[in-house]
Amino acid sequence: MTDLFAPKPTDNLLPYDGQVNDLGIVIDYPSPLFYNLVTELPWQADVVTLFGKTHVTTRQIVWMGDSDIDYQYSGHIRQTIPWTDTVFHVKHHVEQKLLALGIDVNFNSCLLNYYPSGDDGMGYHADDERELGAQPIIASLSLGATRKFIFKHKTIRQKNKPVKVELYLESGQLIVMHGDTQRFWKHSITKNKTAATGRISLTFRKIYPNNRS
């Protein structure tokens, strides 16, 4: 049955200070793609340093893209591996979907996160590193288990609580964050111990190496 209240791809999911669009399910066969990526990519644990303490996560990552597009966040540099045929094809497919919103972008990199179980999540953060530019366009494709994705405004509060926007991302679903989103909002993936399978996110972005400090 059609959900009469489902957002249109052109609807902004944020109330202000940014732009997030939900393009819905854009992958016809997400399960084979999920298992292809799980088994074929060189996953490695992520390493983050926060407040002087270094942590090795059970969440695993792959940083992929054009040559010489290394990426630094949380105190560590991620070395780029070349595009695989599969991920490059997905990149092109995502770019074509964004054209329908009037967003013309050629992504030169992709951060893939693998959450092996519902015990794995991602804390609040903004993708606001200098090399992403002032108003980064970040397209996030979800595969595998449905997980809750939360946006939290950095400063605005209502009834003494941060303003939040919550959505559940299904396998094959694509959202795009652009405009001032990274400047004013943080986002996270919450843990969910009832999740039966893992989840992969592919976050396509454009790195500007000359913007590095």
mmCIF file of C-alpha atoms in Angstrom:
data_model
loop_
_atom_site.group_PDB
_atom_site.id
_atom_site.type_symbol
_atom_site.label_atom_id
_atom_site.label_comp_id
_atom_site.label_asym_id
_atom_site.label_seq_id
_atom_site.Cartn_x
_atom_site.Cartn_y
_atom_site.Cartn_z
ATOM 1 C CA MET A 1 0.000 0.000 0.000
ATOM 2 C CA THR A 2 1.313 3.451 -0.897
ATOM 3 C CA ASP A 3 2.196 5.690 2.050
ATOM 4 C CA LEU A 4 0.390 8.950 1.276
ATOM 5 C CA PHE A 5 2.634 10.802 3.705
ATOM 6 C CA ALA A 6 5.977 9.525 2.423
ATOM 7 C CA PRO A 7 8.345 12.379 1.550
ATOM 8 C CA LYS A 8 8.960 13.208 -2.080
ATOM 9 C CA PRO A 9 12.584 13.198 -3.278
ATOM 10 C CA THR A 10 12.389 16.988 -3.556
ATOM 11 C CA ASP A 11 11.178 17.419 0.051
ATOM 12 C CA ASN A 12 13.715 18.768 2.520
ATOM 13 C CA LEU A 13 13.794 16.527 5.593
ATOM 14 C CA LEU A 14 15.381 19.270 7.709
ATOM 15 C CA PRO A 15 13.281 22.134 9.113
ATOM 16 C CA TYR A 16 16.025 24.718 8.524
ATOM 17 C CA ASP A 17 19.792 25.290 8.204
ATOM 18 C CA GLY A 18 20.524 22.655 5.603
ATOM 19 C CA GLN A 19 19.166 20.346 2.938
ATOM 20 C CA VAL A 20 18.604 16.573 3.121
ATOM 21 C CA ASN A 21 16.676 14.695 0.443
ATOM 22 C CA ASP A 22 15.464 11.105 0.549
ATOM 23 C CA LEU A 23 15.538 9.515 -2.903
ATOM 24 C CA GLY A 24 14.083 6.237 -1.623
ATOM 25 C CA ILE A 25 15.152 2.780 -2.787
ATOM 26 C CA VAL A 26 17.473 3.178 -5.782
ATOM 27 C CA ILE A 27 19.057 -0.316 -5.931
ATOM 28 C CA ASP A 28 16.960 -3.114 -7.425
ATOM 29 C CA TYR A 29 18.892 -5.982 -5.845
ATOM 30 C CA PRO A 30 20.533 -4.640 -2.671
ATOM 31 C CA SER A 31 21.173 -8.015 -1.011
ATOM 32 C CA PRO A 32 23.600 -9.378 -3.663
ATOM 33 C CA LEU A 33 25.410 -6.033 -3.664
ATOM 34 C CA PHE A 34 25.698 -6.101 0.121
ATOM 35 C CA TYR A 35 27.237 -9.579 0.188
ATOM 36 C CA ASN A 36 29.503 -8.760 -2.732
ATOM 37 C CA LEU A 37 30.964 -5.814 -0.830
ATOM 38 C CA VAL A 38 31.234 -7.724 2.456
ATOM 39 C CA THR A 39 33.224 -10.550 0.902
ATOM 40 C CA GLU A 40 35.338 -8.764 -1.698
ATOM 41 C CA LEU A 41 36.549 -5.508 -0.129
ATOM 42 C CA PRO A 42 39.671 -5.196 2.101
ATOM 43 C CA TRP A 43 37.849 -4.103 5.255
ATOM 44 C CA GLN A 44 39.879 -2.905 8.215
ATOM 45 C CA ALA A 45 38.986 -1.608 11.661
ATOM 46 C CA ASP A 46 38.691 2.152 11.909
ATOM 47 C CA VAL A 47 41.038 4.027 14.247
ATOM 48 C CA VAL A 48 39.853 7.275 15.847
ATOM 49 C CA THR A 49 41.514 9.592 18.336
ATOM 50 C CA LEU A 50 39.206 11.690 20.479
ATOM 51 C CA PHE A 51 40.232 13.848 23.423
ATOM 52 C CA GLY A 52 43.711 12.349 23.349
ATOM 53 C CA LYS A 53 42.540 8.733 23.458
ATOM 54 C CA THR A 54 42.856 6.353 20.509
ATOM 55 C CA HIS A 55 40.177 3.731 19.885
ATOM 56 C CA VAL A 56 40.044 0.800 17.446
ATOM 57 C CA THR A 57 36.463 0.185 16.361
ATOM 58 C CA THR A 58 34.650 -3.021 15.523
ATOM 59 C CA ARG A 59 33.102 -0.984 12.715
ATOM 60 C CA GLN A 60 35.225 -1.486 9.609
ATOM 61 C CA ILE A 61 36.009 0.862 6.748
ATOM 62 C CA VAL A 62 37.333 1.114 3.217
ATOM 63 C CA TRP A 63 38.399 4.471 1.740
ATOM 64 C CA MET A 64 38.151 4.334 -2.035
ATOM 65 C CA GLY A 65 38.515 6.845 -4.830
ATOM 66 C CA ASP A 66 40.671 8.569 -7.402
ATOM 67 C CA SER A 67 44.433 8.520 -6.932
ATOM 68 C CA ASP A 68 45.961 10.788 -4.278
ATOM 69 C CA ILE A 69 42.641 11.502 -2.551
ATOM 70 C CA ASP A 70 43.616 10.542 1.000
ATOM 71 C CA TYR A 71 41.221 11.645 3.755
ATOM 72 C CA GLN A 72 41.937 12.773 7.304
ATOM 73 C CA TYR A 73 39.411 12.722 10.154
ATOM 74 C CA SER A 74 39.469 11.935 13.879
ATOM 75 C CA GLY A 75 43.235 12.408 13.941
ATOM 76 C CA HIS A 76 44.186 9.806 11.312
ATOM 77 C CA ILE A 77 44.792 9.698 7.552
ATOM 78 C CA ARG A 78 42.935 7.112 5.469
ATOM 79 C CA GLN A 79 44.876 5.896 2.423
ATOM 80 C CA THR A 80 42.928 5.645 -0.811
ATOM 81 C CA ILE A 81 42.485 2.357 -2.655
ATOM 82 C CA PRO A 82 41.422 2.416 -6.338
ATOM 83 C CA TRP A 83 37.784 2.136 -7.315
ATOM 84 C CA THR A 84 36.512 -1.387 -7.768
ATOM 85 C CA ASP A 85 34.324 -1.937 -10.815
ATOM 86 C CA THR A 86 31.316 -2.551 -8.560
ATOM 87 C CA VAL A 87 31.637 0.590 -6.444
ATOM 88 C CA PHE A 88 32.486 2.741 -9.468
ATOM 89 C CA HIS A 89 29.293 1.515 -11.144
ATOM 90 C CA VAL A 90 27.288 2.356 -8.006
ATOM 91 C CA LYS A 91 28.919 5.806 -7.928
ATOM 92 C CA HIS A 92 27.765 6.510 -11.469
ATOM 93 C CA HIS A 93 24.263 5.245 -10.640
ATOM 94 C CA VAL A 94 24.063 7.549 -7.600
ATOM 95 C CA GLU A 95 25.265 10.543 -9.608
ATOM 96 C CA GLN A 96 22.537 9.921 -12.177
ATOM 97 C CA LYS A 97 19.907 9.809 -9.413
ATOM 98 C CA LEU A 98 21.114 13.147 -8.043
ATOM 99 C CA LEU A 99 20.741 14.766 -11.465
ATOM 100 C CA ALA A 100 16.984 14.391 -11.031
ATOM 101 C CA LEU A 101 17.275 16.842 -8.113
ATOM 102 C CA GLY A 102 19.374 19.231 -10.154
ATOM 103 C CA ILE A 103 22.566 18.187 -8.345
ATOM 104 C CA ASP A 104 25.370 17.734 -10.871
ATOM 105 C CA VAL A 105 28.399 16.294 -9.094
ATOM 106 C CA ASN A 106 31.269 13.978 -9.969
ATOM 107 C CA PHE A 107 32.277 12.246 -6.745
ATOM 108 C CA ASN A 108 35.984 11.443 -6.483
ATOM 109 C CA SER A 109 35.855 9.331 -3.317
ATOM 110 C CA CYS A 110 33.739 7.058 -1.160
ATOM 111 C CA LEU A 111 33.961 6.113 2.502
ATOM 112 C CA LEU A 112 32.444 2.672 3.059
ATOM 113 C CA ASN A 113 31.479 1.742 6.623
ATOM 114 C CA TYR A 114 30.626 -1.832 7.571
ATOM 115 C CA TYR A 115 28.643 -2.390 10.762
ATOM 116 C CA PRO A 116 28.886 -6.169 11.354
ATOM 117 C CA SER A 117 26.016 -6.220 13.870
ATOM 118 C CA GLY A 118 23.552 -4.025 15.704
ATOM 119 C CA ASP A 119 26.151 -3.550 18.428
ATOM 120 C CA ASP A 120 28.052 -1.286 16.040
ATOM 121 C CA GLY A 121 27.057 2.328 15.535
ATOM 122 C CA MET A 122 28.451 5.764 14.856
ATOM 123 C CA GLY A 123 28.393 8.662 17.307
ATOM 124 C CA TYR A 124 27.282 12.168 16.455
ATOM 125 C CA HIS A 125 29.590 13.921 14.017
ATOM 126 C CA ALA A 126 29.570 16.287 11.065
ATOM 127 C CA ASP A 127 31.418 15.711 7.819
ATOM 128 C CA ASP A 128 32.862 19.213 7.908
ATOM 129 C CA GLU A 129 36.564 18.675 7.231
ATOM 130 C CA ARG A 130 38.140 21.523 5.271
ATOM 131 C CA GLU A 131 38.941 19.393 2.213
ATOM 132 C CA LEU A 132 35.210 18.701 1.709
ATOM 133 C CA GLY A 133 34.539 22.375 0.954
ATOM 134 C CA ALA A 134 32.181 24.920 2.496
ATOM 135 C CA GLN A 135 28.945 23.159 1.457
ATOM 136 C CA PRO A 136 29.766 19.509 0.812
ATOM 137 C CA ILE A 137 27.463 17.251 -1.158
ATOM 138 C CA ILE A 138 27.440 13.821 0.480
ATOM 139 C CA ALA A 139 25.306 10.997 -0.893
ATOM 140 C CA SER A 140 24.783 8.080 1.491
ATOM 141 C CA LEU A 141 23.590 4.698 0.233
ATOM 142 C CA SER A 142 22.496 2.082 2.794
ATOM 143 C CA LEU A 143 22.714 -1.692 2.341
ATOM 144 C CA GLY A 144 21.742 -4.503 4.705
ATOM 145 C CA ALA A 145 19.877 -4.074 7.983
ATOM 146 C CA THR A 146 17.507 -1.158 8.490
ATOM 147 C CA ARG A 147 19.021 1.272 10.987
ATOM 148 C CA LYS A 148 17.981 4.533 12.623
ATOM 149 C CA PHE A 149 19.733 7.640 11.319
ATOM 150 C CA ILE A 150 19.455 10.789 13.445
ATOM 151 C CA PHE A 151 20.223 14.424 12.694
ATOM 152 C CA LYS A 152 20.795 16.728 15.674
ATOM 153 C CA HIS A 153 21.111 20.498 15.357
ATOM 154 C CA LYS A 154 24.372 21.800 16.788
ATOM 155 C CA THR A 155 22.889 24.789 18.631
ATOM 156 C CA ILE A 156 19.078 25.100 18.429
ATOM 157 C CA ARG A 157 17.092 23.541 21.260
ATOM 158 C CA GLN A 158 13.369 23.127 21.905
ATOM 159 C CA LYS A 159 12.050 22.486 25.410
ATOM 160 C CA ASN A 160 15.689 22.209 26.578
ATOM 161 C CA LYS A 161 16.382 19.387 24.112
ATOM 162 C CA PRO A 162 18.344 19.503 20.853
ATOM 163 C CA VAL A 163 16.243 19.616 17.702
ATOM 164 C CA LYS A 164 16.385 16.184 16.078
ATOM 165 C CA VAL A 165 15.193 14.591 12.844
ATOM 166 C CA GLU A 166 15.013 10.786 12.762
ATOM 167 C CA LEU A 167 14.583 8.380 9.862
ATOM 168 C CA TYR A 168 15.024 4.663 9.273
ATOM 169 C CA LEU A 169 17.294 3.805 6.354
ATOM 170 C CA GLU A 170 16.429 0.613 4.485
ATOM 171 C CA SER A 171 18.569 -1.517 2.229
ATOM 172 C CA GLY A 172 19.023 0.220 -1.116
ATOM 173 C CA GLN A 173 17.894 3.621 0.190
ATOM 174 C CA LEU A 174 19.736 6.788 -0.836
ATOM 175 C CA ILE A 175 19.822 10.147 0.919
ATOM 176 C CA VAL A 176 21.838 13.227 0.013
ATOM 177 C CA MET A 177 23.069 15.873 2.457
ATOM 178 C CA HIS A 178 23.999 19.245 0.993
ATOM 179 C CA GLY A 179 23.781 23.000 1.504
ATOM 180 C CA ASP A 180 24.613 24.030 5.086
ATOM 181 C CA THR A 181 23.771 20.615 6.579
ATOM 182 C CA GLN A 182 27.284 19.806 7.817
ATOM 183 C CA ARG A 183 27.708 23.314 9.234
ATOM 184 C CA PHE A 184 24.617 23.221 11.439
ATOM 185 C CA TRP A 185 23.772 19.548 11.993
ATOM 186 C CA LYS A 186 25.472 16.429 13.308
ATOM 187 C CA HIS A 187 24.315 12.922 12.438
ATOM 188 C CA SER A 188 24.652 9.437 13.892
ATOM 189 C CA ILE A 189 23.741 5.782 13.438
ATOM 190 C CA THR A 190 22.312 4.367 16.660
ATOM 191 C CA LYS A 191 23.061 0.897 17.939
ATOM 192 C CA ASN A 192 20.300 -1.693 17.582
ATOM 193 C CA LYS A 193 20.870 -5.019 19.300
ATOM 194 C CA THR A 194 17.892 -6.578 17.497
ATOM 195 C CA ALA A 195 19.365 -6.027 14.026
ATOM 196 C CA ALA A 196 19.618 -9.471 12.460
ATOM 197 C CA THR A 197 22.286 -8.635 9.891
ATOM 198 C CA GLY A 198 25.056 -6.151 9.294
ATOM 199 C CA ARG A 199 24.876 -2.866 7.450
ATOM 200 C CA ILE A 200 27.078 -1.106 4.917
ATOM 201 C CA SER A 201 26.941 2.581 4.125
ATOM 202 C CA LEU A 202 28.585 4.039 1.041
ATOM 203 C CA THR A 203 29.073 7.780 1.487
ATOM 204 C CA PHE A 204 30.130 9.354 -1.767
ATOM 205 C CA ARG A 205 31.866 12.724 -1.519
ATOM 206 C CA LYS A 206 34.130 15.134 -3.353
ATOM 207 C CA ILE A 207 37.513 15.909 -1.835
ATOM 208 C CA TYR A 208 39.344 19.161 -2.638
ATOM 209 C CA PRO A 209 42.991 18.382 -1.788
ATOM 210 C CA ASN A 210 44.032 22.042 -2.116
ATOM 211 C CA ASN A 211 41.727 22.926 0.801
ATOM 212 C CA ARG A 212 43.780 20.924 3.288
ATOM 213 C CA SER A 213 45.394 22.911 6.078
#
